mmCIF file of C-alpha atoms in Angstrom:
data_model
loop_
_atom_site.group_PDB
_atom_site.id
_atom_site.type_symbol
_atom_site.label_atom_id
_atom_site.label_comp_id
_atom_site.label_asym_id
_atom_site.label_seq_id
_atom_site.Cartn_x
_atom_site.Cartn_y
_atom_site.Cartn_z
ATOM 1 C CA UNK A 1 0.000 0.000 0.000
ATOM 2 C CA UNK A 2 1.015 3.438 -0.837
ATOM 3 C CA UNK A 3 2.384 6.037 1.551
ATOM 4 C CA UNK A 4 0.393 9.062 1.159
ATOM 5 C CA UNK A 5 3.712 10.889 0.169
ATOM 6 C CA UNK A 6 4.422 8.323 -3.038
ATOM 7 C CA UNK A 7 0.740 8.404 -3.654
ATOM 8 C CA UNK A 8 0.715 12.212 -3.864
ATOM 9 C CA UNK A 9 3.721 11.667 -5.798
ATOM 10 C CA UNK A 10 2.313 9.393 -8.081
ATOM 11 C CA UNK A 11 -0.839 12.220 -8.062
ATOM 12 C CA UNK A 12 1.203 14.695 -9.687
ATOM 13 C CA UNK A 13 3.032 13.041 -12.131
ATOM 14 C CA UNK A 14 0.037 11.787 -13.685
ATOM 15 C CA UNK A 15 -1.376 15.522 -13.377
ATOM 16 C CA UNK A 16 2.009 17.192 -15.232
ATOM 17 C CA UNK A 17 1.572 14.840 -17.736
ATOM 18 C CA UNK A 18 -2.013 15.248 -18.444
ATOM 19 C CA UNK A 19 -1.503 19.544 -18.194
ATOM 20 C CA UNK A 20 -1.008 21.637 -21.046
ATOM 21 C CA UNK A 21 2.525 24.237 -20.592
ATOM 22 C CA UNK A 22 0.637 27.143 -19.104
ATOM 23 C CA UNK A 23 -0.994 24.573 -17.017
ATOM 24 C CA UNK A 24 2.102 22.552 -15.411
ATOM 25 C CA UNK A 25 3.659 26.155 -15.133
ATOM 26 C CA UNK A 26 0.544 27.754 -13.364
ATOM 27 C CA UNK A 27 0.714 24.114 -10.873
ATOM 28 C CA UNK A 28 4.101 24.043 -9.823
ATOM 29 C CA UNK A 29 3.855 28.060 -8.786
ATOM 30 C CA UNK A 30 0.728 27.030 -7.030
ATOM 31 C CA UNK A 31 2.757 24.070 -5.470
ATOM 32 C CA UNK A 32 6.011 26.293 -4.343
ATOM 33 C CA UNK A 33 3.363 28.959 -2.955
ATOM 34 C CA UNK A 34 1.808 26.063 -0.257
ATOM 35 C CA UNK A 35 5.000 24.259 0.354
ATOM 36 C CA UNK A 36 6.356 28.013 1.268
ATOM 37 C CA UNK A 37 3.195 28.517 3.204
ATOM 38 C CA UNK A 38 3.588 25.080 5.171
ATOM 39 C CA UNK A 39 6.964 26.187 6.126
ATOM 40 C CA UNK A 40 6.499 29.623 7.396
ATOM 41 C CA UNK A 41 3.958 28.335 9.221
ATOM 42 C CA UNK A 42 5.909 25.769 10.784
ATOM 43 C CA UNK A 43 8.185 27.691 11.844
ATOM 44 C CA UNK A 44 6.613 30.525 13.184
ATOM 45 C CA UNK A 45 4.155 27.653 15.436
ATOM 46 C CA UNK A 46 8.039 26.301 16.805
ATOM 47 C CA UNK A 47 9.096 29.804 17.625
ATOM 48 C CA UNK A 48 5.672 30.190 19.649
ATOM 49 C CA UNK A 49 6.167 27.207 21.428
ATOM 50 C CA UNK A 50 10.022 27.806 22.028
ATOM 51 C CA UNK A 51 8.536 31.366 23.452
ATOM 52 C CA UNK A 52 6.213 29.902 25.343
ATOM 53 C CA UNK A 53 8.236 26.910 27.069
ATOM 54 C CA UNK A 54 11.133 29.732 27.738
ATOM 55 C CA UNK A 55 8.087 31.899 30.126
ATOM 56 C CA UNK A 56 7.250 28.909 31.614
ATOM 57 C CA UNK A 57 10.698 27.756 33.042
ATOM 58 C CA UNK A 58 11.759 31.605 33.650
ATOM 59 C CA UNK A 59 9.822 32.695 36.829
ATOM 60 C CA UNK A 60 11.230 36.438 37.262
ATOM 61 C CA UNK A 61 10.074 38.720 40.581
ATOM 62 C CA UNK A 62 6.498 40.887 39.171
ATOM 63 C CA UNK A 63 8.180 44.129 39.860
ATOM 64 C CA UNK A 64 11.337 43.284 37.815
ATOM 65 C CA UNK A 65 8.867 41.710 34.913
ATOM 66 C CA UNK A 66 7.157 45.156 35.204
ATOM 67 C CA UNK A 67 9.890 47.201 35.041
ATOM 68 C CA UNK A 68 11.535 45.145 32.323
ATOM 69 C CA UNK A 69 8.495 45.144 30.594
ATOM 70 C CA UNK A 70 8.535 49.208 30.512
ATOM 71 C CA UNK A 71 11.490 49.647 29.438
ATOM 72 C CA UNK A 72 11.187 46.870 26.690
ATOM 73 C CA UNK A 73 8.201 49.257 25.296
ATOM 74 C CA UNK A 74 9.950 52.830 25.626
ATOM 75 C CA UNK A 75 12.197 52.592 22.768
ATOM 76 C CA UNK A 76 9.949 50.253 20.680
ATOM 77 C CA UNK A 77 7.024 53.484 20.992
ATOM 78 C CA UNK A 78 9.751 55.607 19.886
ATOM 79 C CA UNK A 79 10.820 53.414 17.050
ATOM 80 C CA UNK A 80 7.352 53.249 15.574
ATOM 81 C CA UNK A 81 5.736 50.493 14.159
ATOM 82 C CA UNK A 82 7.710 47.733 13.171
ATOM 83 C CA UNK A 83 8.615 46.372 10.107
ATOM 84 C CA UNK A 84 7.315 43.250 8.803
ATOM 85 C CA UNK A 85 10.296 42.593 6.861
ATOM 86 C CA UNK A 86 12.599 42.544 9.728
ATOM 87 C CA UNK A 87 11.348 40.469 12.227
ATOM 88 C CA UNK A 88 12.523 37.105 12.780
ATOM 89 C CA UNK A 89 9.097 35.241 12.679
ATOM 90 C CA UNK A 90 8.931 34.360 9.448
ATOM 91 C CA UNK A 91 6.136 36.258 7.784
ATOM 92 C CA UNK A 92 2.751 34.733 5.846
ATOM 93 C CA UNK A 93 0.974 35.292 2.936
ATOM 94 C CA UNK A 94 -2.107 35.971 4.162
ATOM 95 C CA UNK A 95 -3.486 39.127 6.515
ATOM 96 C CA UNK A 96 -6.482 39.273 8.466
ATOM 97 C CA UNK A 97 -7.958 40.552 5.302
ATOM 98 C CA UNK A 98 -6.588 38.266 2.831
ATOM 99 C CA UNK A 99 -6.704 34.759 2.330
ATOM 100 C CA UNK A 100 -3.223 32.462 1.723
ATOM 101 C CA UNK A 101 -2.068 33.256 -1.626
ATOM 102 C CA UNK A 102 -2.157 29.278 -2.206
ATOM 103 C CA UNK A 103 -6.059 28.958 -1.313
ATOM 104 C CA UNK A 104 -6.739 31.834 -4.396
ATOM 105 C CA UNK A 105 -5.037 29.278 -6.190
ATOM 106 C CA UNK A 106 -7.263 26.472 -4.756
ATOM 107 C CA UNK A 107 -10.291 28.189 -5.959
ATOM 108 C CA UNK A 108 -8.960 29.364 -9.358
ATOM 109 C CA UNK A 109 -7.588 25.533 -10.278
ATOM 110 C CA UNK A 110 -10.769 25.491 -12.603
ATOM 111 C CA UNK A 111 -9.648 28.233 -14.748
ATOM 112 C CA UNK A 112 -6.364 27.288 -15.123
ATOM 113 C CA UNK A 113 -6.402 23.403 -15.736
ATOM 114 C CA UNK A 114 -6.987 22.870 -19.295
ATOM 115 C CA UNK A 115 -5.489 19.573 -20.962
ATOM 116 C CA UNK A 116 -2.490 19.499 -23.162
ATOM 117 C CA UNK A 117 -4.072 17.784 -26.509
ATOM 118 C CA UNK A 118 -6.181 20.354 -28.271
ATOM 119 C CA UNK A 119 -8.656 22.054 -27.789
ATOM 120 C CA UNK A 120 -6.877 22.615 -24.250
ATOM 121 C CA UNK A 121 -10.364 22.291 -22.722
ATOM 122 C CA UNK A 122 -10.749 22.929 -19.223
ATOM 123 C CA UNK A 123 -10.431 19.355 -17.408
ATOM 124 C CA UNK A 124 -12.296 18.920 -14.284
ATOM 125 C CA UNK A 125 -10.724 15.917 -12.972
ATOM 126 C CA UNK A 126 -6.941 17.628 -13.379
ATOM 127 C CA UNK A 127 -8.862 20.630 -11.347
ATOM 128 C CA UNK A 128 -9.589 18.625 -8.335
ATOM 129 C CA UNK A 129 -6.858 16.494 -8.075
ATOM 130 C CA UNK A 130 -4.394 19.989 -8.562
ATOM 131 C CA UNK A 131 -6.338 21.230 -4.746
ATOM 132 C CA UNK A 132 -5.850 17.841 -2.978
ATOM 133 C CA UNK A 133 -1.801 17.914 -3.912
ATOM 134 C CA UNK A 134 -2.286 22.084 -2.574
ATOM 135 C CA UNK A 135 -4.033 20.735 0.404
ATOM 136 C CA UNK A 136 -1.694 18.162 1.247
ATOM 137 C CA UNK A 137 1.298 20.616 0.425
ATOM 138 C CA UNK A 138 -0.069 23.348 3.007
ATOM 139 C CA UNK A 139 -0.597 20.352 5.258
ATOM 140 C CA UNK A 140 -4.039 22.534 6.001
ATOM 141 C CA UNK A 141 -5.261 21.986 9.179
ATOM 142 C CA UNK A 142 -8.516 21.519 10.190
ATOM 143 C CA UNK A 143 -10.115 24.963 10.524
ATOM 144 C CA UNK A 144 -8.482 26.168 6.892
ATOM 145 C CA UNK A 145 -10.428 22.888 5.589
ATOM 146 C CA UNK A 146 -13.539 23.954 6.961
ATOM 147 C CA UNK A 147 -13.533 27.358 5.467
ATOM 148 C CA UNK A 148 -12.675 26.131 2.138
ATOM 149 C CA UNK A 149 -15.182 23.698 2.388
ATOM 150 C CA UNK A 150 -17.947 26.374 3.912
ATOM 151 C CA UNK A 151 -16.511 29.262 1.357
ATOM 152 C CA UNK A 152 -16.180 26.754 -1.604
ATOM 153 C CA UNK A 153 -18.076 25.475 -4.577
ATOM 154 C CA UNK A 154 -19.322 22.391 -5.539
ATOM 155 C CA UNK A 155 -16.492 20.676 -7.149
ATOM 156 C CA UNK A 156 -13.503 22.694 -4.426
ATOM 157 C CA UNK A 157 -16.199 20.935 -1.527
ATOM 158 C CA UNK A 158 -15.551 17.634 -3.438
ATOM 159 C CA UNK A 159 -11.877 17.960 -3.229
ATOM 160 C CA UNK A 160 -11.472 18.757 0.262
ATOM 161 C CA UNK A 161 -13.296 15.816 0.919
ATOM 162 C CA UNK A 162 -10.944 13.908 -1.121
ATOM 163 C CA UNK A 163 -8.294 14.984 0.475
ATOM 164 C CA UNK A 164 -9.381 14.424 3.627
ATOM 165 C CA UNK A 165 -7.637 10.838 4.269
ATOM 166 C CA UNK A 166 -4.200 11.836 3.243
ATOM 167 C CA UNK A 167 -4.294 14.879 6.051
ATOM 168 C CA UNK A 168 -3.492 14.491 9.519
ATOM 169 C CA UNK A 169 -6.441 15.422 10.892
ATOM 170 C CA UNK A 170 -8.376 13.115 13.311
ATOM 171 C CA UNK A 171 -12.126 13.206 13.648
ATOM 172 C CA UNK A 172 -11.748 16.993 13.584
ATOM 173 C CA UNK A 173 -13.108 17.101 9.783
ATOM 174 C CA UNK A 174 -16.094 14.945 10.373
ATOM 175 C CA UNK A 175 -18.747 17.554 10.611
ATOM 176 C CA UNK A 176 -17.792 18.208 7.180
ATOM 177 C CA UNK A 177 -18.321 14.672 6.263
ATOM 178 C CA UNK A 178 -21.951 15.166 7.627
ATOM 179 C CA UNK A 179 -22.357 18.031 5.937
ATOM 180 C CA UNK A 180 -22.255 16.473 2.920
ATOM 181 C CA UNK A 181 -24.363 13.212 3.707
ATOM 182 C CA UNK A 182 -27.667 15.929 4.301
ATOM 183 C CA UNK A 183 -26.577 17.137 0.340
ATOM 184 C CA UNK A 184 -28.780 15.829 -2.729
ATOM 185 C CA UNK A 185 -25.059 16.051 -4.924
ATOM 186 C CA UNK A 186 -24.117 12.670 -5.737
ATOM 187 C CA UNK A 187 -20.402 13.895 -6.276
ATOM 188 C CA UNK A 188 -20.527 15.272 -3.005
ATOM 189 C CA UNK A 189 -21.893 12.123 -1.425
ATOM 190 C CA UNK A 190 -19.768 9.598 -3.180
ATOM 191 C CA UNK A 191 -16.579 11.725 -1.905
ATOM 192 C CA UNK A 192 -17.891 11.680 1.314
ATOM 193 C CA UNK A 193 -18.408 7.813 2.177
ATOM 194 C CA UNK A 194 -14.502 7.377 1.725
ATOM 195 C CA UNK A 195 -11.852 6.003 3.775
ATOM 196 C CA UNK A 196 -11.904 9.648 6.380
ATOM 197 C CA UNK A 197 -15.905 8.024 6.624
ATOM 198 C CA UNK A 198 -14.782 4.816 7.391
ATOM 199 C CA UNK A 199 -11.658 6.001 10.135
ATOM 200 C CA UNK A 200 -14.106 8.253 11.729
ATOM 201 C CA UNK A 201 -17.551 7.888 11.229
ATOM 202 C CA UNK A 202 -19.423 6.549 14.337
ATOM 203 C CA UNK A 203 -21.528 3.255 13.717
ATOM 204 C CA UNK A 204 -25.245 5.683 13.742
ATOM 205 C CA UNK A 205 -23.947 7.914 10.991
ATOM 206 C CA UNK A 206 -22.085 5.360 8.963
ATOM 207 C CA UNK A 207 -25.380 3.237 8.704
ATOM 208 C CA UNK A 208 -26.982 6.303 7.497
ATOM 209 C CA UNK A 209 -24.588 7.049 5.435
ATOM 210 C CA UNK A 210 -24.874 3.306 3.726
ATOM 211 C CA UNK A 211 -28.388 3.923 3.394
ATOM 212 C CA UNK A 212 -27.994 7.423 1.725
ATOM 213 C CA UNK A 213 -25.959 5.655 -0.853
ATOM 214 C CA UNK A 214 -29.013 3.603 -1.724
ATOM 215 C CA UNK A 215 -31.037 6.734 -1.696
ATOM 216 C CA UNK A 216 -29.429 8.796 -4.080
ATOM 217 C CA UNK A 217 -27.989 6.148 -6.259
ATOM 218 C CA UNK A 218 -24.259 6.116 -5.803
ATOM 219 C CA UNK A 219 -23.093 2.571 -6.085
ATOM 220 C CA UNK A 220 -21.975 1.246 -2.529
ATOM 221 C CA UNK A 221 -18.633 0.141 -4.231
ATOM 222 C CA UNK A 222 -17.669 4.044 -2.962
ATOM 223 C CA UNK A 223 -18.280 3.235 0.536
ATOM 224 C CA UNK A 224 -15.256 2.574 1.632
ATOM 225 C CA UNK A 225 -14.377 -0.449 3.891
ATOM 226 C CA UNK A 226 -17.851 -1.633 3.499
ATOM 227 C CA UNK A 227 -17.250 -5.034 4.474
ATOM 228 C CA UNK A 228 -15.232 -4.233 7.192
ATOM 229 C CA UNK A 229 -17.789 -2.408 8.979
ATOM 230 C CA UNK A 230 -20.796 -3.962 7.763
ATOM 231 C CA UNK A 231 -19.859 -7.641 8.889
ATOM 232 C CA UNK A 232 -22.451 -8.766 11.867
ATOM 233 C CA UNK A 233 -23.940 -5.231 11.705
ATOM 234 C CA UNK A 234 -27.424 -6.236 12.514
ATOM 235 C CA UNK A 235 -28.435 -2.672 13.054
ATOM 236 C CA UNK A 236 -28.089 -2.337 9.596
ATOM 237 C CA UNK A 237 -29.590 -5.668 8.255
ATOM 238 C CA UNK A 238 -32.542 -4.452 10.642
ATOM 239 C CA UNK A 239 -32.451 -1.260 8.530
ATOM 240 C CA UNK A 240 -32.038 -2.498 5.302
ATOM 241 C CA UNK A 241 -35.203 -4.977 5.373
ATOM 242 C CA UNK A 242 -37.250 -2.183 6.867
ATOM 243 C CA UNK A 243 -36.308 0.264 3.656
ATOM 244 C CA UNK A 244 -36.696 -2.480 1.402
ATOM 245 C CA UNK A 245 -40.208 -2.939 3.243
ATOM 246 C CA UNK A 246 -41.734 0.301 2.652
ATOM 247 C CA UNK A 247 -40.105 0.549 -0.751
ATOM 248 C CA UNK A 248 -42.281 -2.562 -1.476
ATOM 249 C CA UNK A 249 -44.981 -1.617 0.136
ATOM 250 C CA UNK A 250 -45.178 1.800 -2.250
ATOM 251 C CA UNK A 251 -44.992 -0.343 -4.959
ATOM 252 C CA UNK A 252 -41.101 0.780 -5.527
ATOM 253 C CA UNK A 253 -38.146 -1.129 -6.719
ATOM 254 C CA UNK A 254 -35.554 -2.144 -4.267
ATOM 255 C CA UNK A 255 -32.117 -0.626 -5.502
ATOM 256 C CA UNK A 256 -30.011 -3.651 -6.396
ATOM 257 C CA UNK A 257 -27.268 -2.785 -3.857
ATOM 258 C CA UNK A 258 -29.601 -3.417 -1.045
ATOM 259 C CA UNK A 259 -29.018 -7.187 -1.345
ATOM 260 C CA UNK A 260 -25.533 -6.971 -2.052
ATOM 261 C CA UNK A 261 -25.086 -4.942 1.099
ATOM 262 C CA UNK A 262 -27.295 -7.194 3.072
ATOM 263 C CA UNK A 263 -25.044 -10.232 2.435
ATOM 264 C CA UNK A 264 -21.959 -8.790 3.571
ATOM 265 C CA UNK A 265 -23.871 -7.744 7.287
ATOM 266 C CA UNK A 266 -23.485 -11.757 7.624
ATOM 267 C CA UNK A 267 -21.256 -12.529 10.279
ATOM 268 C CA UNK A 268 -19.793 -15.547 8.228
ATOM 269 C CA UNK A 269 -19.248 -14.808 4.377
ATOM 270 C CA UNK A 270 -22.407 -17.112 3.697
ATOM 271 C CA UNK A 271 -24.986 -15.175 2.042
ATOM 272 C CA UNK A 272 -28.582 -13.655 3.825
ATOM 273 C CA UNK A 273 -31.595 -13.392 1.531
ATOM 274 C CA UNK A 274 -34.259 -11.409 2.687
ATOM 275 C CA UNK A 275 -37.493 -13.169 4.407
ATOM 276 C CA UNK A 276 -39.442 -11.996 1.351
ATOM 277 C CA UNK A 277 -38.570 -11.478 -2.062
ATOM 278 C CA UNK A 278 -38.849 -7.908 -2.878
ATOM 279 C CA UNK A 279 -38.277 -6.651 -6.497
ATOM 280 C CA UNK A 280 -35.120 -4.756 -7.354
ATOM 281 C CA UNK A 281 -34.076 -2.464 -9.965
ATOM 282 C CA UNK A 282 -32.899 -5.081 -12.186
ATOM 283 C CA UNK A 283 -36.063 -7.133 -11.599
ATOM 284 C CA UNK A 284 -38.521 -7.167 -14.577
ATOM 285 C CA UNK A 285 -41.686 -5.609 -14.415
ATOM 286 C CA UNK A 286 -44.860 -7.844 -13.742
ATOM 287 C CA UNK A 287 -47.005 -8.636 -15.968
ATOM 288 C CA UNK A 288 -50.367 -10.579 -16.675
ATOM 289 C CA UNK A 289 -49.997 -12.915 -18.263
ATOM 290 C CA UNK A 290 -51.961 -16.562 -18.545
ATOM 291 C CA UNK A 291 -48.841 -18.027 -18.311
ATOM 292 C CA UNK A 292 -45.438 -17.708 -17.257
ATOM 293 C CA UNK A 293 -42.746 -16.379 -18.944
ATOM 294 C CA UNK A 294 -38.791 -17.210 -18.750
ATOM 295 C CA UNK A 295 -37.618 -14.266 -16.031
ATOM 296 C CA UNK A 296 -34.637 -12.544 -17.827
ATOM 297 C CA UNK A 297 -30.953 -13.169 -17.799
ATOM 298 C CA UNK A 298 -29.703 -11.135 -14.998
ATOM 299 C CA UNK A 299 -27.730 -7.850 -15.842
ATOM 300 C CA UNK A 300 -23.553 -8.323 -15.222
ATOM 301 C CA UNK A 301 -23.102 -6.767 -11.952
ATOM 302 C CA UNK A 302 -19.813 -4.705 -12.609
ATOM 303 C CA UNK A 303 -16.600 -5.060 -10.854
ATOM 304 C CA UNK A 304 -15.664 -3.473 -7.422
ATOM 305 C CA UNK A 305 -13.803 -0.173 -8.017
ATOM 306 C CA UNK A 306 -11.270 0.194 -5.256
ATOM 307 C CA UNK A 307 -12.631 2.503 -2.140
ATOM 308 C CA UNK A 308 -10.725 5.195 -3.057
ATOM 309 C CA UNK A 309 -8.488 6.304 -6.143
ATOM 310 C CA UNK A 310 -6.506 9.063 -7.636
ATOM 311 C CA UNK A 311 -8.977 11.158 -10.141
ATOM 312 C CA UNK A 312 -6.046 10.707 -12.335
ATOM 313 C CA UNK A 313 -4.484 7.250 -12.982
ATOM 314 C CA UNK A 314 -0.525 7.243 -12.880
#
């Protein structure tokens, strides 16, 4: 298995080779600007600590601290206000007014991904897999996630949510996970069930999650660790049956996942039909007729796509 380094690595060789010039030029500024950013901000979060630890060990008398203190602040009032450019913390791109110069680059990798063979049309795939390498680069943390994610479009909601497994951020991001469960946006949802889902998830949401898939459509092949989690789950055979139930009931097909999940809540790998057959999605229609009729060949059910993979293919 892949570190999330050499898959990164792997991410963004595929991407240079799928870019156009202005493209691969436009992504490795972008790149340099968030490994610059990580960096600084490194390095100005080891000075703070190094600052801190120092006031902790040093225990000075108050009225020496206070007198220090004044005459610390007499000739820095005189001097004016300081200049950015020489103080030792390193400075970042960003003010209180002003994002990171990297995340304008997040939210502009639409514009500026086109593909190399002509027409050079805009690729959305190379888009989102340029802001997961920016995200991982900036190793973002958890609250710059959540404001691209809040701030952000469709598609840039889709790639944080991508990126979320290969950043070290606990269950800190899972509220944005949840977020996207309560969306209609298949994209969003199918992003959303992936291995962060499966890490951090509790079992309540995950089951709803599972049953969301079957909802909307998205094939439960995007679920990741499916099995894993859904072995002896009777909660969620419990669930299943009742959905399939009342889809019955309202004279509905059952999606065909439904079974397929069902099966794997086994404890062994041996298969469990439901109680009562309940028509599917692939199931034909009924019809009257005075007598019956050969039931269709079943549809080939399609092979398992891995849980999660690069947008672009190395």
């Amino acid at each position: 298995m892949l570190t999330p380094e050499a898959w990164m690595a792997q991410l963004q060789t595929a991407l240079r080779d799928r870019l156009g010039g202005a493209a691969r030029a436009w992504l490795d500024e972008a790149l340099d600007e968030a490994h610059a950013e990580a960096r600084a901000t490194a390095r100005a979060a080891a000075e703070a600590e190094a600052a801190t630890g120092a006031e902790a060990t040093a225990e000075p008398e108050p009225e020496a601290t206070a007198e220090a203190a004044t005459r610390a602040a007499a000739p820095a009032e005189a001097a004016g206000p300081r200049d950015p450019a020489s103080s030792s913390v390193p400075a970042l791109s960003y003010t209180a007014y002003a994002p990171p110069v990297w995340e304008m680059r997040f939210a502009s990798a639409g514009r500026h991904c086109t593909r190399r063979e002509p027409p050079h049309a805009r690729d959305r795939e190379a888009a989102e897999a340029a802001r997961i390498l920016l995200l991982h680069t900036a190793r973002a943390d958890a609250r710059t996630v959540t404001r691209l994610y809040e701030h952000g479009t469709a598609a840039e909601r889709r790639a944080v949510l991508m990126a979320l497994p290969h950043l070290d951020l606990g269950p800190s991001a899972r509220p944005l996970v949840e977020d996207a469960l309560r969306t209609d946006d298949t994209r969003l949802v199918a992003a959303a069930v992936g291995p962060y889902a499966a890490r951090h998830l509790d079992a309540h949401t995950w089951r709803h999650a599972v049953l969301k898939c079957l909802f909307t459509g998205v094939p439960v092949t995007a679920v990741a660790g499916l099995a894993e989690r859904a072995r002896g789950d009777t909660e969620l055979a419990h669930m299943l049956t009742a959905y399939a139930r009342e889809r019955t009931a309202a004279y509905r097909p059952v999606p065909a996942d439904l079974q397929r999940v069902l099966d794997l809540t086994a404890p062994s790998a041996s298969a469990v039909p439901l109680a009562t057959p309940f028509p599917s999605d692939s199931s034909p229609a009924p019809t009257p007729a005075p007598a019956p009729t050969p039931a269709p060949a079943p549809a080939p059910t399609p092979a398992p796509a891995p849980p999660f993979q690069p947008p672009l293919s190395p």
